[in-house]
Short mmCIF file of C-alpha atoms in Angstrom, two decimals:
data_model
loop_
_atom_site.label_atom_id
_atom_site.label_comp_id
_atom_site.label_asym_id
_atom_site.label_seq_id
_atom_site.Cartn_x
_atom_site.Cartn_y
_atom_site.Cartn_z
CA MET A 1 -171.45 273.76 171.11
CA ALA A 2 -174.87 272.76 169.52
CA PRO A 3 -177.01 271.08 172.11
CA SER A 4 -178.13 268.13 169.62
CA ARG A 5 -174.78 266.75 170.82
CA VAL A 6 -175.00 267.23 174.31
CA ASN A 7 -178.60 265.61 174.46
CA ALA A 8 -177.33 262.81 171.71
CA SER A 9 -177.08 259.30 173.18
CA VAL A 10 -174.78 257.01 170.46
CA ILE A 11 -174.10 253.24 171.01
CA VAL A 12 -170.76 252.18 169.24
CA VAL A 13 -170.96 248.20 167.75
CA GLY A 14 -166.98 246.80 167.62
CA GLY A 15 -166.14 249.50 169.91
CA GLY A 16 -162.96 248.21 170.52
CA GLY A 17 -161.45 248.02 166.95
CA THR A 18 -160.17 250.61 164.45
CA ILE A 19 -163.34 252.18 163.19
CA GLY A 20 -165.28 252.11 166.29
CA SER A 21 -162.72 253.07 169.05
CA SER A 22 -161.79 256.20 166.52
CA THR A 23 -165.37 256.75 166.45
CA ALA A 24 -166.21 257.07 170.09
CA LEU A 25 -163.16 259.04 170.14
CA HIS A 26 -164.07 261.65 168.48
CA LEU A 27 -167.69 261.68 169.40
CA VAL A 28 -165.91 263.09 172.66
CA ARG A 29 -163.90 265.69 170.81
CA SER A 30 -166.90 266.96 169.28
CA GLY A 31 -168.98 267.67 172.20
CA TYR A 32 -170.97 264.65 173.02
CA THR A 33 -171.65 263.86 176.51
CA PRO A 34 -169.09 260.80 177.39
CA SER A 35 -171.80 259.22 179.55
CA ASN A 36 -174.08 259.22 176.29
CA ILE A 37 -171.89 257.79 174.10
CA THR A 38 -171.88 253.04 175.00
CA VAL A 39 -168.75 251.25 173.51
CA LEU A 40 -169.90 247.80 173.42
CA ASP A 41 -167.63 244.55 172.36
CA THR A 42 -167.12 241.56 173.24
CA TYR A 43 -163.22 241.88 174.68
CA PRO A 44 -161.99 245.09 176.11
CA ILE A 45 -159.73 247.64 173.99
CA PRO A 46 -157.84 246.86 172.30
CA SER A 47 -160.20 244.06 171.36
CA SER A 48 -158.38 241.05 170.73
CA GLN A 49 -160.89 240.53 167.77
CA SER A 50 -160.23 243.68 165.91
CA ALA A 51 -157.20 243.11 163.11
CA GLY A 52 -156.03 246.51 164.73
CA ASN A 53 -154.85 244.43 167.85
CA ASP A 54 -151.37 243.68 166.38
CA LEU A 55 -147.89 244.71 167.13
CA ASN A 56 -147.30 246.85 164.14
CA LYS A 57 -149.00 248.60 160.78
CA ILE A 58 -148.06 249.98 158.15
CA MET A 59 -148.31 253.51 157.34
CA GLY A 60 -147.55 255.38 154.06
CA ILE A 61 -150.28 257.15 151.41
CA ARG A 62 -151.62 254.80 148.25
CA LEU A 63 -153.87 255.96 145.97
CA ARG A 64 -156.45 252.16 146.17
CA ASN A 65 -159.28 254.88 145.20
CA LYS A 66 -160.27 258.10 144.84
CA VAL A 67 -160.98 259.42 148.10
CA ASP A 68 -158.15 257.58 149.86
CA LEU A 69 -155.74 260.53 149.16
CA GLN A 70 -157.22 263.02 151.02
CA LEU A 71 -158.00 260.63 153.82
CA SER A 72 -154.49 259.35 154.19
CA LEU A 73 -153.14 262.96 154.40
CA GLU A 74 -155.29 263.96 156.62
CA ALA A 75 -154.64 260.63 158.77
CA ARG A 76 -150.82 261.27 158.05
CA GLN A 77 -150.74 265.15 159.72
CA MET A 78 -152.35 263.63 163.05
CA TRP A 79 -149.99 260.54 163.11
CA ARG A 80 -147.33 263.45 163.40
CA GLU A 81 -148.91 266.49 164.84
CA ASP A 82 -152.02 264.81 167.43
CA GLU A 83 -150.50 264.58 170.69
CA LEU A 84 -152.52 261.12 171.20
CA PHE A 85 -151.23 259.82 168.06
CA LYS A 86 -148.00 260.63 167.15
CA GLU A 87 -146.00 258.69 169.54
CA TYR A 88 -146.98 255.71 168.20
CA PHE A 89 -146.15 256.40 164.95
CA HIS A 90 -142.00 255.88 163.90
CA ASN A 91 -141.37 257.79 160.80
CA THR A 92 -138.60 254.78 159.54
CA GLY A 93 -139.87 255.18 155.53
CA ARG A 94 -141.52 252.57 153.44
CA LEU A 95 -140.19 250.60 151.17
CA ASP A 96 -142.73 248.74 148.39
CA CYS A 97 -141.27 245.97 146.26
CA ALA A 98 -142.04 244.37 143.45
CA HIS A 99 -140.70 241.61 140.96
CA GLY A 100 -141.90 240.41 137.27
CA GLU A 101 -143.82 241.96 134.72
CA THR A 102 -146.87 242.18 135.60
CA GLY A 103 -145.52 243.24 139.47
CA LEU A 104 -143.45 245.86 138.09
CA ALA A 105 -146.20 247.12 136.03
CA ASP A 106 -148.08 247.29 138.54
CA LEU A 107 -145.83 249.39 141.06
CA LYS A 108 -144.89 251.75 138.55
CA GLN A 109 -148.68 252.49 138.14
CA ALA A 110 -148.68 253.26 141.70
CA TYR A 111 -145.44 255.56 141.63
CA GLN A 112 -146.11 257.40 139.15
CA ALA A 113 -149.96 257.86 140.46
CA LEU A 114 -148.14 259.28 143.59
CA LEU A 115 -146.33 261.70 141.36
CA ASP A 116 -149.18 263.09 139.55
CA ALA A 117 -151.57 263.18 143.08
CA ASN A 118 -150.48 267.30 143.24
CA ALA A 119 -149.69 266.23 146.87
CA GLY A 120 -146.46 266.89 146.90
CA LEU A 121 -145.50 263.39 147.14
CA GLU A 122 -143.03 263.79 144.57
CA LYS A 123 -140.61 265.11 146.99
CA THR A 124 -140.96 262.24 149.56
CA THR A 125 -141.64 259.62 146.78
CA GLU A 126 -138.15 257.47 145.34
CA TRP A 127 -138.58 254.95 142.77
CA LEU A 128 -135.08 252.69 143.08
CA ASP A 129 -134.59 250.75 140.11
CA SER A 130 -131.79 248.17 140.67
CA GLU A 131 -130.81 246.14 144.03
CA ASP A 132 -128.29 248.17 145.15
CA GLU A 133 -130.48 251.34 145.72
CA ILE A 134 -132.83 248.81 147.16
CA LEU A 135 -130.07 247.88 149.83
CA LYS A 136 -128.88 251.19 149.90
CA LYS A 137 -132.38 252.07 152.00
CA MET A 138 -132.85 248.34 153.51
CA PRO A 139 -129.13 246.80 154.20
CA LEU A 140 -130.64 244.08 156.14
CA LEU A 141 -132.12 242.48 152.64
CA ASP A 142 -130.22 239.32 151.54
CA ARG A 143 -129.48 240.68 147.67
CA GLU A 144 -129.61 237.12 146.26
CA GLN A 145 -132.98 237.38 147.68
CA ILE A 146 -134.17 240.21 145.83
CA LYS A 147 -132.91 239.58 142.11
CA GLY A 148 -134.71 241.42 139.32
CA TRP A 149 -136.83 243.82 142.20
CA LYS A 150 -137.38 247.54 141.92
CA ALA A 151 -138.37 249.24 144.66
CA VAL A 152 -141.34 252.55 145.75
CA TYR A 153 -139.69 254.58 148.67
CA SER A 154 -141.72 256.62 150.72
CA GLN A 155 -139.89 258.53 153.05
CA ASP A 156 -143.26 259.82 154.88
CA GLY A 157 -143.85 255.77 155.23
CA GLY A 158 -143.60 253.92 159.06
CA TRP A 159 -144.73 251.76 161.22
CA LEU A 160 -147.55 252.42 163.51
CA ALA A 161 -147.34 250.89 167.08
CA ALA A 162 -151.02 249.54 166.50
CA ALA A 163 -152.02 248.35 169.48
CA LYS A 164 -150.71 250.44 171.84
CA ALA A 165 -152.36 253.41 169.82
CA ILE A 166 -156.23 251.94 170.20
CA ASN A 167 -155.27 251.26 173.49
CA ALA A 168 -154.41 255.12 174.20
CA ILE A 169 -157.80 255.85 172.45
CA GLY A 170 -159.46 253.46 174.86
CA GLU A 171 -157.56 254.78 178.06
CA TYR A 172 -158.87 258.19 176.81
CA LEU A 173 -162.39 256.74 177.06
CA ARG A 174 -162.29 256.16 180.08
CA ASP A 175 -160.63 258.77 181.66
CA SER A 176 -163.68 260.81 179.54
CA GLY A 177 -166.49 259.16 181.52
CA VAL A 178 -167.69 257.03 178.46
CA LYS A 179 -169.61 253.94 179.32
CA PHE A 180 -168.18 250.20 178.48
CA GLY A 181 -170.08 247.22 177.76
CA PHE A 182 -167.88 243.84 177.36
CA GLY A 183 -168.17 239.92 177.60
CA GLY A 184 -171.56 238.65 177.23
CA ALA A 185 -172.95 242.39 177.73
CA GLY A 186 -170.96 243.95 174.96
CA SER A 187 -171.47 241.57 172.09
CA PHE A 188 -174.25 242.40 169.98
CA LYS A 189 -177.23 239.91 169.44
CA GLN A 190 -179.52 242.05 167.06
CA PRO A 191 -180.80 245.73 167.08
CA LEU A 192 -183.92 246.90 168.32
CA LEU A 193 -186.64 248.42 166.09
CA ALA A 194 -189.60 250.53 166.40
CA GLU A 195 -191.20 250.56 162.95
CA GLY A 196 -188.20 250.56 161.19
CA VAL A 197 -186.41 253.05 163.39
CA CYS A 198 -183.47 251.37 165.49
CA ILE A 199 -183.89 252.66 169.05
CA GLY A 200 -181.14 250.27 170.89
CA VAL A 201 -179.42 247.18 170.53
CA GLU A 202 -179.66 243.90 172.89
CA THR A 203 -176.38 242.11 173.40
CA VAL A 204 -175.92 238.21 174.20
CA ASP A 205 -176.97 237.86 177.75
CA GLY A 206 -180.41 240.08 176.84
CA THR A 207 -178.89 243.41 178.22
CA ARG A 208 -180.87 246.28 176.11
CA TYR A 209 -179.31 248.96 175.27
CA TYR A 210 -181.15 252.30 173.86
CA ALA A 211 -180.28 254.93 172.34
CA ASP A 212 -180.63 257.93 169.53
CA LYS A 213 -177.97 256.10 166.99
CA VAL A 214 -176.54 253.10 166.58
CA VAL A 215 -173.03 252.49 164.96
CA LEU A 216 -171.73 249.22 163.54
CA ALA A 217 -168.34 249.11 163.13
CA ALA A 218 -167.80 245.53 163.84
CA GLY A 219 -164.95 244.54 161.44
CA ALA A 220 -164.89 241.38 159.42
CA TRP A 221 -168.20 240.43 162.07
CA SER A 222 -170.19 242.94 160.14
CA PRO A 223 -171.85 240.70 157.62
CA VAL A 224 -172.35 237.89 160.73
CA LEU A 225 -174.16 240.37 162.83
CA VAL A 226 -176.17 241.79 160.02
CA ASP A 227 -177.30 241.04 156.47
CA LEU A 228 -175.16 243.38 154.61
CA ALA A 229 -177.04 242.08 151.03
CA GLU A 230 -173.98 241.04 149.51
CA GLN A 231 -172.27 244.14 150.16
CA CYS A 232 -168.86 242.62 150.90
CA VAL A 233 -166.79 239.52 149.10
CA SER A 234 -168.24 236.66 151.52
CA LYS A 235 -167.62 233.59 149.29
CA PHE A 236 -168.01 231.08 152.36
CA THR A 237 -171.15 232.38 153.52
CA GLU A 238 -172.67 229.00 153.75
CA LYS A 239 -169.64 227.47 154.53
CA GLU A 240 -168.98 225.29 157.79
CA LEU A 241 -166.16 226.75 159.91
CA PHE A 242 -164.22 224.20 161.34
CA ASN A 243 -161.25 226.58 162.72
CA ARG A 244 -160.21 229.59 162.63
CA HIS A 245 -156.61 231.43 163.20
CA LEU A 246 -156.78 233.89 160.54
CA CYS A 247 -157.13 238.08 160.41
CA TRP A 248 -160.46 238.62 158.42
CA CYS A 249 -160.50 241.67 156.42
CA THR A 250 -163.42 243.01 155.34
CA ASP A 251 -162.99 243.01 151.66
CA THR A 252 -165.87 245.13 149.53
CA ALA A 253 -165.23 244.65 145.61
CA ASP A 254 -163.75 248.23 145.03
CA ALA A 255 -161.51 248.61 148.15
CA ALA A 256 -163.69 251.44 149.50
CA LEU A 257 -165.43 251.63 152.91
CA LEU A 258 -168.97 250.44 153.66
CA MET A 259 -170.48 253.76 155.23
CA CYS A 260 -173.54 254.78 155.56
CA GLU A 261 -177.33 254.36 157.21
CA HIS A 262 -178.87 250.77 156.72
CA PRO A 263 -181.15 251.21 153.78
CA GLU A 264 -184.16 249.42 155.58
CA TRP A 265 -183.14 250.62 159.86
CA LYS A 266 -183.40 254.16 159.92
CA ASN A 267 -180.38 255.55 162.99
CA PHE A 268 -178.83 252.20 162.34
CA VAL A 269 -175.02 253.40 160.72
CA LEU A 270 -173.03 251.00 158.91
CA ALA A 271 -168.96 251.90 159.77
CA THR A 272 -167.38 248.75 158.06
CA GLY A 273 -165.23 247.31 154.92
CA ASP A 274 -162.22 248.16 155.28
CA SER A 275 -160.15 245.97 153.02
CA GLY A 276 -157.14 245.73 155.03
CA HIS A 277 -155.82 249.57 154.27
CA THR A 278 -157.72 251.03 157.34
CA PHE A 279 -155.74 251.39 160.57
CA LYS A 280 -153.68 253.91 159.25
CA LEU A 281 -156.63 256.50 159.25
CA LEU A 282 -157.01 255.53 163.20
CA PRO A 283 -156.91 259.18 164.01
CA ASN A 284 -159.51 260.12 161.86
CA ILE A 285 -161.67 257.76 160.07
CA GLY A 286 -164.18 258.54 163.51
CA LYS A 287 -164.28 261.83 162.75
CA HIS A 288 -165.81 260.94 159.38
CA VAL A 289 -168.60 258.53 160.90
CA VAL A 290 -169.49 261.63 163.61
CA GLU A 291 -170.29 263.42 160.12
CA LEU A 292 -172.35 260.90 159.09
CA LEU A 293 -174.41 260.61 162.08
CA GLU A 294 -174.95 264.33 161.78
CA GLY A 295 -175.50 264.64 157.94
CA THR A 296 -172.37 266.41 156.98
CA LEU A 297 -170.19 263.73 155.30
CA ALA A 298 -168.97 265.26 152.15
CA ASN A 299 -170.35 264.18 148.92
CA ASP A 300 -167.64 262.48 147.17
CA LEU A 301 -167.18 260.80 150.60
CA ALA A 302 -170.77 259.80 150.95
CA HIS A 303 -170.51 258.62 147.56
CA ALA A 304 -167.24 256.39 147.72
CA TRP A 305 -169.19 254.90 150.93
CA ARG A 306 -172.09 254.30 149.97
CA TRP A 307 -174.54 250.99 149.55
CA ARG A 308 -173.66 249.44 146.87
CA PRO A 309 -174.86 245.94 145.97
CA GLY A 310 -172.35 243.40 144.33
CA THR A 311 -170.32 240.84 145.48
CA GLY A 312 -167.36 240.78 143.86
CA ASP A 313 -165.31 237.99 143.23
CA ALA A 314 -163.80 236.09 145.87
CA LEU A 315 -160.91 234.22 143.26
CA LYS A 316 -159.92 237.83 141.54
CA SER A 317 -158.92 239.28 144.26
CA ARG A 318 -157.60 242.62 144.10
CA ARG A 319 -154.83 241.92 146.53
CA ALA A 320 -151.28 242.03 145.22
CA ALA A 321 -150.92 238.28 145.71
CA PRO A 322 -153.17 235.70 143.76
CA ALA A 323 -156.11 234.25 145.56
CA LYS A 324 -155.31 230.38 146.94
CA ASP A 325 -157.26 227.48 148.38
CA LEU A 326 -156.37 227.11 151.76
CA SER A 327 -155.90 222.99 150.69
CA ASP A 328 -153.09 224.19 148.62
CA MET A 329 -151.05 225.92 151.64
CA PRO A 330 -148.28 223.79 152.81
CA GLY A 331 -149.05 222.15 156.08
CA TRP A 332 -152.77 221.84 155.51
CA LYS A 333 -154.04 218.51 157.48
CA HIS A 334 -157.17 218.93 156.77
CA ASP A 335 -157.81 216.75 153.98
CA GLU A 336 -160.76 214.70 155.19
CA VAL A 337 -162.69 217.92 155.01
CA VAL A 338 -164.18 218.27 151.81
CA LYS A 339 -162.55 220.60 149.44
CA SER A 340 -165.49 222.23 147.74
CA LYS A 341 -167.21 222.95 151.42
CA LEU A 342 -164.08 225.21 152.30
#
């Protein structure tokens, strides 16, 4: 065990969420002294501000970018075999459905990518070409509601008991002796800098924490807490917030994570940009954050997750459904708010 790990101190900001809790877990598993690890969050694990604090999340292998296959296969193995996680993976299978010319073309392309991945996925992935085939896999569906649908069935997919899995990490960290700061003592205010080097953080109640490395894993709050220089799609940066009842995801333009050292602040590491598909990586993403901290992150991952300027276009969403204005949705009751300011 490397002496540097025993003596090194690390602060994880946003440690009550998916990437943050996984990072703290892998710091402990990698041999860092638990009492030298400080997890900060406004709320206890699982943080109520974390998108991962949910009843369930979908598990399945989909190839959104070049490194997704490697990470997904690694995560699948840990969900199946790791004692901390395996009880939270329910291997019920996964069904991805589509209809219409564009939707079916995209689904077929995704299916072919799985077959061409050279990872054995052709053995567990099936194209369902009719309503009858879909209903055999999911008899609870209403035939009248799936006219013209086709689907991809993934035998090795399923659902994850999300909040319970994060809570299990929290219990492990507490039992291991990791330090925590919650409430005002856990709410990030600003980094503490000395000649361009991050030496710790200050929280909103004035508490100062010092460490050799700081990891910002604050999810959708990341571009609010620090200037990410248009790394994320942030159409609403200058807009007034009038209410909040949504699950915010930190989308990057290419759906790849943003995990790198801040370009101006040494020892301040960003671990964000989940783009709505990172919870499945809960068991293993923290391992790669630790590699980043230690300078051993694989070149392909470092390249995919590098600091890369560019906002993308929020109205040209990479998600399957078209982008919509909230004021056009049923139930909108805020006509007094000028639409252009949303």
